[in-house]
Amino acid sequence: MSSVHIRDVRKSFGGFEVLHGVTVPIEDGEFVVLVGPSGCGKSTLLRMLAGLENITSGTISIGERVVNNVQPKERDIAMVFQNYALYPHMTVGENMGFSLKLRGASTSEINKRVQRAAEILALTPLLERYPRQLSGGQRQRVAMGRAIVRDPQVFLFDEPLSNLDAKLRVAMRTEIKELHQRLKTTTVYVTHDQIEAMTMADKIVVMHDGIVEQIGSPLDLYDKPDNQFVAGFIGSPAMNFLKGKVAVNGTASFEGPNGVKLPLKSAPANSNGQAVVYGVRPEHFTIADDGADAEIIVVEPTGSETQVYAKLGGEQVVAVFRERHQFNPGDKVKLKPDPSLVHLFDETTGKRL
Amino acid sequence: MAVIAEPVVQAPRASLLSRALENRSFLGSLFMLPAILILVLFLAYPLALGFWLGLTDTSIGGTGHYVGIANFVSLAKDSVFWLSVFNTIFYTVTASVVKFAIGLYLAVLLNERLPFKSILRAIVLLPFVVPTVLSAIAFWWIYDSQFSIISWVLIKAGLIHNYIEFLGDPWNARWSVVVANIWRGVPFVAITLLAGLQTISPSLYEAANLDGATNWQRFRYITLPMLSPIIAVVMTFSVLMTFTDFQLIYTITRGGPINATHLMATLSFQRAITGGHLGEGAAISNAMIPFLVAAILLSFFGLQRTRWQQGGRD
Ligand SMILES: Nc1ncnc2c1ncn2[C@@H]1O[C@H](COP(=O)(O)OP(=O)(O)O)[C@@H](O)[C@H]1O
Ligand SMILES: [Mg+2]
């Protein structure tokens, strides 16, 4: 186990910069999730950490050691690839024991450690099989087993669940988290799925177009997104955004499109008339007599909750209710955001106000 | 425009032809007919004819009679025949081993990130593109006793004093034709193995790299086993083509000096066509069949052993 420090790391592919100075501190034993839309540079960063891509500038250290010029095999890290990268010509047991064999461990030592990892991952009955005889979920576990056997300083995962079906994905999510709680190995996990990030991470790093947008605990990011990108990326369904301006007239409020007035708990100093984006999460709407007029477009009940799409000041918004309302398309309702839970962002910079 | 489909009126008794065309096995046979005809005409018939000729004393211009295994009996006592068997095996084994080694080396090299990779690949393919007889003539000149460029260079460099008798001495001649065959055969092995290498996922090498494998270990534990099925196929082809080689030998040495480079194929041609003894020539050709079958069986069972590809039976 080891801490990891990524300091002002940049990466260019043939003159084209894809990472523009990324700094991420990772504590010993932490489970860190790098999340962001496809193409934002998550895999590239992870591969640089593994030593599979060289570092254009900046430093990466594992423990106290700067590893910029350290060969992958000397970094003492294990990686689970998106396509698992199991050796097709080796059995499950051979796949898991391969790194130990290369290190010259004795057969009995290899067997012991493979057995132990296989027990943790419930792979014992499959040790003699070849990868092509396994289901997707089993292959995924073998890939993890290969990492565990090595007992490395750091685990790296690159979208390990994206080839699994939805149900298995949820199960494996829990399994990986449990595994981490048991082994406490520093883990860096890459995904584009914010739910995976929220459910698994101790710390989330939100990336976008080669920069870090925000680093924080899942609930920090949910409660206090630094900017409009993070606000829109974290949470499902995504946060609603309305453009308009602040109106301070004794009390503060927000004037949205088509004269919609929405409540504000307080306004930043000297912000009267400032152009802002008003953000409200779907689950922070209530039906109230003093709410804003809205017209229901679509109602989607899921059982535990109901998603309602409505037109508010001419814009489409989505609201989620845990109570059961009898809504029909075309109904007029009064929607009210909880003023203590709304977010304001500068319209030009997107920064939180 | 809506067209209202009229109810299909079933003909009371469909014609024999249309009913036959509905029949799966009839239709299947029909489609296979062209292929079968081609195979029979150009493969089965010559093979059967060869078999039959081998059992007769047919000569060019004369009708032959069935003589049983007389041709084979006389071949068994024929030292030239046995020399050609030895030559063929020597030629095939040495050329194949070296072709495999050089081909694999080139394939691995070309699979790396190299500058001018596509040009290099084209260059490697060249010997394969040049017509065999042309390259054979080129080698004939290279090995010529008076004009050999190799001898010339070595003499100019002061390393030797006399022109080398490449094709005049039995063992020199054997090695010379082996080298020509290698030059000619390496591209096929290299390009096919390169295609095989490119099917190996780069992430396997990355995983092995993280697992701590050195370059040699990556080759030994990833490349070689992943490539083994394609190696088996390529080397089977290579062995078959080398074993039955005719053009190179016939152009460069015609089997000489004193039969030292006669392969079974060239000897068969010489006895049958040049010498006019079709029956005896055919018998020599037939004698190649057991060797070829053995080579095919060997690779067939070799291929079967790659269990990881086919999944197990459970
Ligand atoms: N080997 C490469 N050569 C050139 N560009 C690359 C290479 N690998 C990744 N990129 C580019 O870098 C960017 C980030 O890629 P990647 O790290 O794979 O994104 P993510 O994993 O977040 O989806 C993308 O624009 C991608 O096209
Ligand atoms: Mg990726």
XYZ file of C-alpha atoms and ligand atoms in Angstrom:
695
model
C 0.000 0.000 0.000
C 1.158 3.407 -0.871
C 0.098 6.964 -1.438
C 0.196 8.328 -4.978
C 0.846 11.882 -6.038
C 0.102 13.192 -9.493
C 1.529 16.687 -9.843
C 0.788 19.012 -12.770
C 0.905 16.175 -15.251
C 0.564 16.932 -18.945
C 0.336 14.556 -21.854
C 0.649 15.228 -25.555
C 0.207 12.766 -28.382
C 2.310 14.071 -31.252
C 1.976 17.744 -30.343
C -1.702 17.438 -29.436
C -2.173 17.972 -25.718
C -4.861 15.822 -24.118
C -4.051 16.393 -20.433
C -3.469 20.001 -19.436
C -1.829 19.920 -16.030
C -3.572 17.452 -13.759
C -2.894 17.347 -10.017
C -4.402 14.582 -7.907
C -3.286 13.650 -4.393
C -4.170 10.090 -3.371
C -3.847 8.940 0.217
C -2.570 5.575 1.304
C -5.422 3.059 1.170
C -7.857 5.413 -0.501
C -10.369 4.384 -3.177
C -10.209 7.143 -5.766
C -12.478 7.240 -8.796
C -11.557 9.201 -11.899
C -14.808 10.036 -13.620
C -15.630 12.077 -16.680
C -17.142 11.850 -20.124
C -15.567 9.641 -22.758
C -12.381 11.093 -24.238
C -11.562 13.355 -21.306
C -8.246 11.621 -20.665
C -9.026 9.264 -17.768
C -7.503 6.183 -19.335
C -4.485 8.147 -20.462
C -3.865 9.332 -16.920
C -4.277 5.809 -15.545
C -1.926 4.385 -18.147
C 0.659 7.006 -17.268
C 0.322 5.936 -13.657
C 0.907 2.338 -14.750
C 3.875 3.334 -16.894
C 2.256 2.289 -20.161
C 2.406 5.865 -21.494
C 5.262 8.221 -20.840
C 4.743 11.482 -19.026
C 5.132 14.622 -21.146
C 5.652 16.864 -18.131
C 4.907 16.913 -14.412
C 5.634 14.116 -11.953
C 3.930 11.014 -10.687
C 5.132 9.499 -7.446
C 4.155 6.259 -5.789
C 4.985 6.380 -2.111
C 8.021 8.623 -1.852
C 9.437 7.592 -5.203
C 9.039 9.620 -8.399
C 8.251 6.984 -11.028
C 8.422 9.047 -14.228
C 11.321 6.974 -15.485
C 10.543 3.711 -13.707
C 9.601 0.719 -15.874
C 6.017 -0.554 -15.450
C 7.212 -3.826 -13.999
C 9.181 -2.051 -11.308
C 6.303 0.148 -10.157
C 4.616 -2.643 -8.197
C 1.120 -1.889 -9.417
C -1.564 -4.153 -10.815
C -4.069 -3.148 -13.441
C -7.437 -4.539 -14.424
C -8.050 -3.744 -18.082
C -11.379 -2.899 -19.623
C -11.150 -5.959 -21.879
C -9.574 -7.914 -18.960
C -6.534 -8.858 -21.091
C -6.518 -12.430 -19.768
C -3.936 -14.681 -21.412
C -6.150 -16.919 -23.574
C -3.668 -19.791 -23.649
C -3.372 -20.052 -19.877
C -5.874 -21.500 -17.435
C -7.430 -19.307 -14.777
C -4.883 -20.530 -12.271
C -1.974 -19.914 -14.641
C -3.289 -16.457 -15.452
C -3.408 -15.588 -11.779
C -0.031 -17.078 -10.988
C 1.800 -15.694 -14.021
C 3.365 -12.693 -12.299
C 4.622 -14.870 -9.448
C 6.048 -17.367 -11.910
C 7.920 -14.569 -13.672
C 9.295 -13.457 -10.350
C 10.602 -16.960 -9.823
C 8.365 -17.912 -6.908
C 8.240 -21.604 -6.029
C 5.343 -23.697 -7.310
C 4.022 -24.256 -3.794
C 4.146 -20.539 -3.051
C 2.325 -19.776 -6.312
C -0.327 -22.387 -5.611
C -0.856 -21.104 -2.098
C -1.372 -17.536 -3.179
C -3.517 -18.413 -6.182
C -5.686 -20.589 -3.946
C -6.110 -17.789 -1.435
C -7.088 -15.250 -4.109
C -9.407 -17.792 -5.725
C -11.189 -18.300 -2.427
C -11.681 -14.569 -1.930
C -13.209 -14.275 -5.405
C -15.071 -17.616 -5.442
C -12.981 -18.813 -8.378
C -11.778 -22.088 -6.867
C -13.929 -24.363 -9.084
C -12.787 -22.518 -12.213
C -9.015 -22.667 -11.755
C -8.523 -25.277 -14.492
C -10.651 -23.519 -17.089
C -9.478 -21.375 -19.958
C -10.700 -17.782 -20.257
C -12.886 -18.553 -23.233
C -14.845 -21.021 -21.133
C -15.880 -18.306 -18.678
C -18.755 -15.849 -18.568
C -18.099 -12.106 -18.613
C -18.481 -11.771 -14.863
C -16.135 -14.685 -14.207
C -13.498 -13.235 -16.498
C -13.826 -9.964 -14.672
C -13.144 -11.745 -11.402
C -10.154 -13.573 -12.845
C -8.738 -10.212 -13.935
C -9.168 -9.015 -10.365
C -7.677 -12.227 -9.052
C -4.598 -11.672 -11.154
C -4.241 -8.278 -9.513
C -4.859 -9.514 -5.966
C -2.360 -12.365 -6.157
C 0.411 -9.861 -6.648
C -0.396 -7.911 -3.498
C 0.734 -4.662 -5.171
C 1.141 -1.131 -3.832
C -1.689 0.172 -5.992
C -4.624 -1.305 -7.915
C -5.645 0.352 -11.149
C -9.011 -0.325 -12.768
C -9.960 0.974 -16.218
C -13.734 0.780 -16.688
C -13.745 -2.817 -15.460
C -17.516 -3.152 -15.426
C -18.439 -1.630 -18.758
C -18.629 -5.002 -20.545
C -21.070 -6.477 -18.049
C -24.852 -6.383 -18.059
C -26.625 -3.969 -15.742
C -27.418 -6.439 -12.987
C -23.955 -7.938 -12.833
C -22.496 -4.455 -12.844
C -24.316 -3.590 -9.658
C -23.226 -6.850 -8.031
C -19.587 -6.414 -9.039
C -19.652 -2.833 -7.795
C -20.399 -4.094 -4.335
C -17.888 -6.894 -4.660
C -15.059 -4.537 -5.617
C -15.940 -2.200 -2.785
C -15.991 -5.076 -0.300
C -12.671 -6.269 -1.633
C -11.189 -2.857 -1.059
C -12.521 -2.711 2.468
C -10.906 -6.071 3.086
C -7.517 -5.490 1.440
C -7.273 -1.712 1.914
C -4.980 -1.391 -1.069
C -4.769 2.061 -2.621
C -7.048 1.953 -5.641
C -7.496 4.201 -8.653
C -10.638 3.379 -10.567
C -11.633 4.897 -13.901
C -15.223 5.080 -15.083
C -17.497 7.300 -17.141
C -20.454 6.292 -15.004
C -21.145 8.791 -12.243
C -23.278 6.296 -10.306
C -20.309 3.931 -10.102
C -18.205 6.864 -8.942
C -20.707 7.975 -6.316
C -21.289 4.498 -4.907
C -17.698 3.290 -4.756
C -15.399 6.220 -4.167
C -13.828 7.620 -1.048
C -12.791 10.465 -3.273
C -13.985 11.416 -6.731
C -11.910 13.246 -9.306
C -14.170 14.773 -11.947
C -12.315 15.252 -15.224
C -13.394 17.074 -18.349
C -11.407 17.781 -21.531
C -8.067 17.020 -19.927
C -8.431 19.055 -16.763
C -9.633 18.267 -13.242
C -12.925 20.041 -12.593
C -13.252 19.116 -8.926
C -11.956 16.678 -6.339
C -14.026 15.728 -3.337
C -16.056 13.118 -1.526
C -19.190 11.920 -3.335
C -21.520 13.949 -1.136
C -19.325 17.073 -1.367
C -19.645 16.956 -5.114
C -23.366 16.418 -4.889
C -23.983 19.148 -2.334
C -21.435 21.736 -3.437
C -20.409 21.359 -7.060
C -17.681 23.870 -7.883
C -19.046 24.604 -11.305
C -21.837 23.939 -13.714
C -20.052 21.002 -15.366
C -19.721 19.056 -12.114
C -23.262 20.011 -11.133
C -24.591 18.600 -14.390
C -22.369 15.522 -14.384
C -23.007 14.280 -10.848
C -26.533 13.188 -10.009
C -29.177 11.334 -11.950
C -31.435 12.584 -13.444
C -29.131 15.522 -14.094
C -29.573 18.904 -12.443
C -31.934 21.355 -14.179
C -30.395 24.614 -15.338
C -32.329 27.807 -16.044
C -30.749 30.982 -17.370
C -31.782 34.330 -15.938
C -30.702 36.973 -13.473
C -30.625 37.726 -9.798
C -33.183 40.187 -8.522
C -32.593 41.681 -5.066
C -35.553 43.668 -3.892
C -35.663 43.359 -0.127
C -35.558 39.608 -0.594
C -33.478 37.832 -3.207
C -35.040 35.890 -6.023
C -34.238 34.576 -9.463
C -35.911 35.835 -12.613
C -35.890 33.119 -15.203
C -37.055 32.804 -18.785
C -40.508 34.196 -19.622
C -40.792 35.980 -16.310
C -40.597 32.874 -14.130
C -39.724 33.832 -10.558
C -37.965 31.277 -8.404
C -36.884 31.588 -4.787
C -33.355 32.186 -3.518
C -32.340 31.830 0.086
C -29.813 34.614 -0.274
C -27.968 36.336 -3.066
C -24.242 36.984 -3.229
C -23.300 40.568 -2.398
C -23.849 43.144 -5.158
C -25.361 40.600 -7.456
C -28.560 42.412 -8.316
C -29.153 42.006 -12.040
C -26.220 39.620 -12.519
C -26.678 37.058 -15.270
C -26.650 33.619 -13.653
C -27.574 29.989 -14.182
C -29.996 28.643 -11.615
C -29.497 25.001 -10.825
C -31.963 22.753 -9.088
C -31.807 18.993 -8.734
C -34.915 17.075 -9.808
C -35.350 15.691 -6.297
C -35.396 19.198 -4.794
C -38.687 20.270 -6.357
C -41.890 20.175 -4.365
C -45.488 20.896 -5.277
C -46.495 24.042 -3.390
C -49.131 26.757 -3.740
C -46.456 29.452 -3.942
C -44.522 27.564 -6.641
C -44.026 28.566 -10.250
C -46.520 27.610 -12.912
C -45.546 24.537 -14.895
C -47.236 22.228 -17.351
C -46.660 18.498 -17.237
C -45.385 16.840 -20.394
C -44.514 13.262 -19.479
C -44.894 11.197 -16.305
C -42.574 8.222 -15.719
C -43.357 6.194 -12.592
C -40.656 3.730 -11.514
C -42.455 2.496 -8.412
C -40.161 3.895 -5.784
C -40.375 7.356 -7.298
C -41.968 9.272 -10.134
C -40.095 11.306 -12.698
C -42.062 14.190 -14.111
C -41.045 16.190 -17.161
C -42.628 19.629 -17.201
C -42.414 22.978 -18.949
C -41.319 25.746 -16.591
C -41.049 29.232 -18.144
C -40.908 27.593 -21.547
C -37.957 25.363 -20.575
C -38.183 21.650 -19.979
C -37.290 20.574 -16.474
C -37.420 17.237 -14.721
C -38.637 16.693 -11.197
C -38.565 13.541 -9.088
C -41.092 12.844 -6.357
C -41.007 10.060 -3.827
C -44.677 10.655 -3.023
C -47.235 9.388 -5.488
C -49.012 12.214 -7.294
C -51.801 11.614 -9.760
C -50.401 13.605 -12.684
C -51.427 13.521 -16.294
C -49.781 15.145 -19.282
C -51.198 18.643 -19.763
C -51.905 19.166 -16.048
C -50.968 22.551 -14.618
C -48.947 22.296 -11.400
C -47.009 24.677 -9.194
C -43.362 23.590 -8.839
C -41.229 25.016 -6.085
C -37.493 24.409 -5.666
C -36.225 24.105 -2.102
C -34.428 27.488 -1.765
C -31.802 26.111 0.610
C -30.780 23.469 -1.947
C -30.563 25.493 -5.151
C -27.244 26.340 -6.817
C -26.219 29.529 -8.590
C -23.509 29.640 -11.247
C -21.976 32.560 -13.077
C -23.431 32.507 -16.574
C -20.121 33.161 -18.360
C -17.569 31.270 -16.262
C -19.874 28.539 -14.980
C -18.299 28.950 -11.506
C -20.366 28.446 -8.398
C -21.532 31.736 -6.795
C -50.476 2.472 -54.044
C -51.719 -0.450 -52.161
C -51.556 -3.687 -54.001
C -53.838 -6.281 -52.615
C -52.135 -9.602 -52.741
C -54.183 -12.192 -54.491
C -54.450 -15.447 -52.640
C -51.693 -17.627 -53.956
C -53.239 -20.361 -55.992
C -51.320 -23.537 -55.376
C -50.708 -25.336 -58.637
C -52.423 -28.665 -58.248
C -49.317 -30.572 -59.198
C -46.054 -28.631 -59.215
C -43.725 -29.675 -61.965
C -41.006 -32.174 -61.127
C -38.296 -29.540 -61.595
C -39.835 -26.974 -59.282
C -40.402 -29.625 -56.641
C -36.799 -30.767 -56.967
C -35.624 -27.172 -56.555
C -37.495 -27.007 -53.246
C -35.608 -30.012 -51.997
C -32.711 -29.133 -49.703
C -30.383 -31.958 -50.563
C -31.018 -31.739 -54.284
C -30.343 -28.009 -54.249
C -27.242 -28.503 -52.120
C -25.838 -31.059 -54.560
C -26.625 -28.752 -57.452
C -24.648 -25.919 -55.914
C -21.717 -28.185 -55.168
C -21.595 -29.554 -58.703
C -19.221 -26.939 -60.214
C -16.766 -27.362 -57.368
C -16.937 -31.128 -57.601
C -16.399 -31.013 -61.358
C -13.331 -28.816 -60.980
C -11.913 -31.015 -58.229
C -12.504 -34.201 -60.199
C -11.134 -32.824 -63.447
C -8.016 -31.154 -62.123
C -7.281 -33.015 -58.905
C -8.824 -36.435 -58.623
C -8.330 -37.457 -62.227
C -4.603 -36.562 -62.454
C -4.011 -38.149 -59.074
C -5.770 -41.347 -60.075
C -3.995 -41.352 -63.408
C -0.675 -40.893 -61.620
C -1.471 -43.812 -59.366
C -2.354 -45.959 -62.291
C 0.681 -44.951 -64.338
C 2.897 -45.847 -61.407
C 1.636 -49.394 -61.728
C 2.339 -49.629 -65.478
C 5.340 -49.589 -67.766
C 3.920 -46.798 -69.926
C 6.454 -44.819 -71.883
C 5.974 -41.773 -74.033
C 4.454 -42.787 -77.330
C 3.725 -46.336 -76.230
C 0.782 -47.880 -74.450
C 1.702 -49.447 -71.175
C 0.780 -52.638 -69.390
C -0.049 -53.256 -65.786
C 3.108 -54.420 -64.026
C 2.046 -54.352 -60.365
C 4.658 -52.973 -58.011
C 7.536 -53.711 -60.351
C 8.387 -50.000 -60.658
C 8.665 -49.666 -56.893
C 10.756 -52.789 -56.602
C 13.249 -51.487 -59.112
C 13.266 -48.056 -57.426
C 14.089 -49.719 -54.110
C 17.287 -50.981 -55.697
C 18.006 -47.674 -57.425
C 20.688 -45.666 -55.603
C 19.841 -42.488 -57.515
C 16.278 -42.725 -56.239
C 17.487 -43.110 -52.662
C 19.863 -40.198 -53.145
C 16.907 -38.081 -54.271
C 14.964 -39.125 -51.170
C 17.883 -38.064 -48.997
C 18.254 -34.807 -50.920
C 14.558 -34.021 -50.613
C 14.552 -34.588 -46.863
C 17.755 -32.615 -46.365
C 16.439 -29.791 -48.565
C 13.072 -29.676 -46.823
C 14.334 -29.896 -43.247
C 17.196 -27.392 -43.472
C 15.290 -24.905 -45.628
C 12.153 -25.096 -43.460
C 14.004 -24.674 -40.181
C 15.902 -21.637 -41.433
C 12.834 -20.167 -43.154
C 10.945 -20.456 -39.901
C 13.699 -18.826 -37.854
C 14.293 -15.946 -40.258
C 10.592 -15.525 -41.001
C 9.691 -15.321 -37.316
C 12.541 -12.917 -36.664
C 11.461 -10.650 -39.523
C 7.818 -10.817 -38.479
C 8.612 -9.791 -34.912
C 10.865 -7.026 -36.198
C 8.250 -5.699 -38.613
C 5.640 -5.779 -35.877
C 7.628 -3.274 -33.836
C 7.303 0.451 -34.302
C 9.786 1.043 -37.071
C 10.392 3.984 -39.360
C 9.400 3.296 -42.986
C 7.483 0.223 -41.883
C 5.329 -0.120 -44.983
C 8.339 0.188 -47.271
C 10.177 -2.449 -45.259
C 7.196 -4.764 -45.516
C 7.091 -4.286 -49.273
C 10.792 -5.093 -49.497
C 10.339 -8.268 -47.493
C 7.614 -9.364 -49.882
C 9.765 -8.836 -52.985
C 11.293 -12.333 -53.315
C 7.762 -13.717 -53.243
C 6.598 -11.438 -56.036
C 9.389 -12.169 -58.500
C 8.532 -15.191 -60.671
C 10.346 -18.264 -59.386
C 12.164 -18.951 -62.617
C 13.476 -15.382 -62.758
C 14.854 -15.553 -59.256
C 16.281 -18.978 -60.026
C 18.126 -17.534 -63.006
C 19.426 -14.739 -60.784
C 20.763 -17.332 -58.373
C 22.253 -19.293 -61.228
C 24.322 -16.200 -62.050
C 25.188 -15.577 -58.432
C 26.465 -19.146 -58.238
C 28.137 -19.138 -61.654
C 31.667 -20.594 -61.619
C 33.114 -17.660 -63.578
C 30.826 -14.701 -62.967
C 29.693 -15.295 -59.380
C 29.392 -11.962 -57.595
C 30.017 -13.645 -54.242
C 33.328 -15.104 -55.368
C 34.251 -11.777 -56.982
C 33.566 -9.809 -53.800
C 35.433 -12.288 -51.613
C 38.436 -12.258 -53.915
C 38.480 -8.469 -54.090
C 38.292 -8.412 -50.310
C 41.291 -10.722 -50.285
C 39.487 -13.426 -48.332
C 39.807 -16.187 -50.945
C 41.994 -16.760 -53.986
C 39.952 -18.974 -56.285
C 36.363 -18.783 -57.488
C 34.093 -20.989 -55.420
C 32.574 -24.016 -57.165
C 29.068 -23.328 -55.907
C 27.328 -25.728 -58.237
C 30.202 -28.031 -59.113
C 30.656 -29.705 -55.736
C 27.823 -31.876 -54.358
C 27.605 -30.329 -50.895
C 28.201 -26.796 -52.126
C 25.407 -27.330 -54.616
C 23.040 -28.690 -51.963
C 23.617 -25.734 -49.692
C 23.360 -23.341 -52.618
C 19.897 -24.496 -53.633
C 18.818 -24.524 -49.966
C 19.851 -20.859 -49.710
C 17.911 -20.032 -52.876
C 14.841 -21.778 -51.498
C 15.161 -19.941 -48.188
C 15.424 -16.595 -49.944
C 12.344 -17.443 -51.928
C 10.300 -18.850 -49.026
C 11.019 -16.441 -46.192
C 8.516 -13.752 -47.296
C 5.605 -16.151 -47.135
C 6.522 -17.238 -43.616
C 7.325 -13.700 -42.452
C 4.198 -12.029 -43.804
C 1.862 -14.768 -42.592
C 3.400 -14.763 -39.120
C 3.221 -10.970 -39.110
C -0.491 -11.197 -39.825
C -0.710 -13.614 -36.895
C 1.235 -11.285 -34.633
C -1.119 -8.458 -35.430
C -4.062 -10.440 -34.116
C -2.472 -10.588 -30.654
C -4.056 -7.891 -28.532
C -1.521 -5.264 -27.403
C -3.163 -5.260 -23.997
C -1.799 -8.789 -23.424
C 1.703 -7.377 -23.728
C 0.780 -4.501 -21.452
C -0.595 -6.912 -18.897
C 2.538 -9.036 -19.149
C 4.636 -5.919 -18.820
C 2.873 -5.005 -15.578
C 3.160 -8.629 -14.463
C 6.907 -8.150 -14.680
C 7.817 -9.930 -17.916
C 11.076 -9.121 -19.670
C 11.167 -8.838 -23.479
C 12.275 -12.441 -23.759
C 9.590 -13.643 -21.350
C 6.919 -11.754 -23.311
C 8.083 -13.528 -26.446
C 8.367 -16.886 -24.751
C 5.085 -16.846 -22.783
C 2.810 -14.647 -24.913
C 3.969 -14.371 -28.523
C 5.049 -17.941 -29.132
C 2.042 -19.743 -27.642
C -0.419 -17.268 -29.141
C 1.233 -17.730 -32.512
C 1.515 -21.508 -32.365
C -1.683 -22.306 -34.320
C -0.632 -20.082 -37.196
C 2.927 -21.395 -37.014
C 1.565 -24.900 -37.482
C -0.407 -23.889 -40.553
C 2.393 -21.857 -42.125
C 5.029 -24.485 -41.538
C 2.829 -27.241 -42.924
C 2.385 -25.244 -46.089
C 6.041 -24.378 -46.167
C 7.105 -27.996 -45.735
C 4.711 -29.197 -48.414
C 5.864 -26.559 -50.868
C 9.528 -27.208 -50.172
C 9.152 -30.967 -50.371
C 7.514 -30.750 -53.778
C 9.791 -27.991 -55.089
C 10.735 -28.318 -58.729
C 11.285 -24.971 -60.434
C 14.273 -23.720 -58.425
C 16.237 -26.940 -58.731
C 15.391 -27.528 -62.316
C 16.486 -24.037 -63.296
C 19.625 -23.794 -61.176
C 21.178 -27.285 -61.258
C 18.855 -29.669 -63.153
C 19.632 -32.078 -60.366
C 23.399 -31.989 -60.821
C 26.217 -32.309 -60.163
C 25.965 -36.088 -60.506
C 22.422 -36.108 -59.075
C 23.583 -34.367 -55.881
C 20.650 -31.968 -55.898
C 17.994 -34.155 -57.489
C 14.795 -33.965 -55.522
C 12.097 -36.570 -55.922
C 10.083 -34.112 -58.021
C 12.928 -33.324 -60.402
C 13.953 -36.958 -60.668
C 10.384 -37.924 -61.426
C 10.230 -35.307 -64.174
C 13.551 -36.378 -65.579
C 12.650 -40.067 -65.730
C 9.101 -39.500 -66.972
C 9.345 -36.638 -69.453
C 13.018 -36.302 -70.395
C 13.668 -40.027 -70.248
C 10.232 -40.990 -71.518
C 9.504 -43.578 -68.793
C 6.141 -42.293 -67.635
C 5.458 -45.307 -65.426
C 8.706 -45.063 -63.493
C 8.388 -41.271 -63.124
C 4.865 -41.643 -61.798
C 6.071 -44.231 -59.309
C 8.631 -41.744 -57.958
C 5.904 -39.141 -57.599
C 3.731 -41.655 -55.788
C 6.575 -42.384 -53.416
C 6.323 -38.769 -52.228
C 2.776 -39.244 -51.023
C 3.547 -41.078 -47.737
C 5.939 -38.284 -46.723
C 3.386 -35.597 -47.500
C 0.624 -37.414 -45.662
C 2.912 -37.809 -42.652
C 3.664 -34.077 -42.659
C -0.028 -33.211 -42.863
C -0.961 -35.609 -40.073
C 1.798 -34.252 -37.871
C 0.531 -30.708 -38.178
C -3.077 -31.823 -37.892
C -2.426 -33.436 -34.526
C -0.170 -30.569 -33.560
C -3.038 -28.182 -34.232
C -5.460 -30.250 -32.219
C -3.447 -29.775 -29.100
C -4.210 -26.080 -28.774
C -7.087 -26.757 -26.439
C -7.354 -23.177 -25.220
C -8.673 -22.170 -28.613
C -11.456 -24.650 -28.908
C -12.815 -24.591 -25.411
C -12.984 -27.736 -23.343
C -15.593 -30.384 -23.236
C -17.443 -30.016 -20.002
N -2.339 6.604 -28.412
C -3.010 7.754 -28.654
N -2.661 8.551 -29.689
C -3.323 9.693 -29.928
N -4.339 10.153 -29.203
C -4.742 9.424 -28.168
C -4.104 8.175 -27.835
N -4.713 7.657 -26.748
C -5.679 8.530 -26.422
N -5.708 9.590 -27.261
C -6.605 10.749 -27.190
O -6.541 11.254 -25.874
C -7.815 11.637 -25.450
C -8.138 10.960 -24.140
O -8.291 9.598 -24.348
P -8.624 8.590 -23.196
O -7.659 8.803 -22.097
O -8.689 7.220 -23.771
O -10.062 9.054 -22.757
P -11.079 8.363 -21.744
O -10.452 7.146 -21.182
O -11.355 9.408 -20.728
O -12.306 8.063 -22.534
C -8.788 11.317 -26.558
O -9.042 12.505 -27.269
C -8.042 10.338 -27.405
O -8.412 10.480 -28.744
Mg -11.030 5.086 -21.410
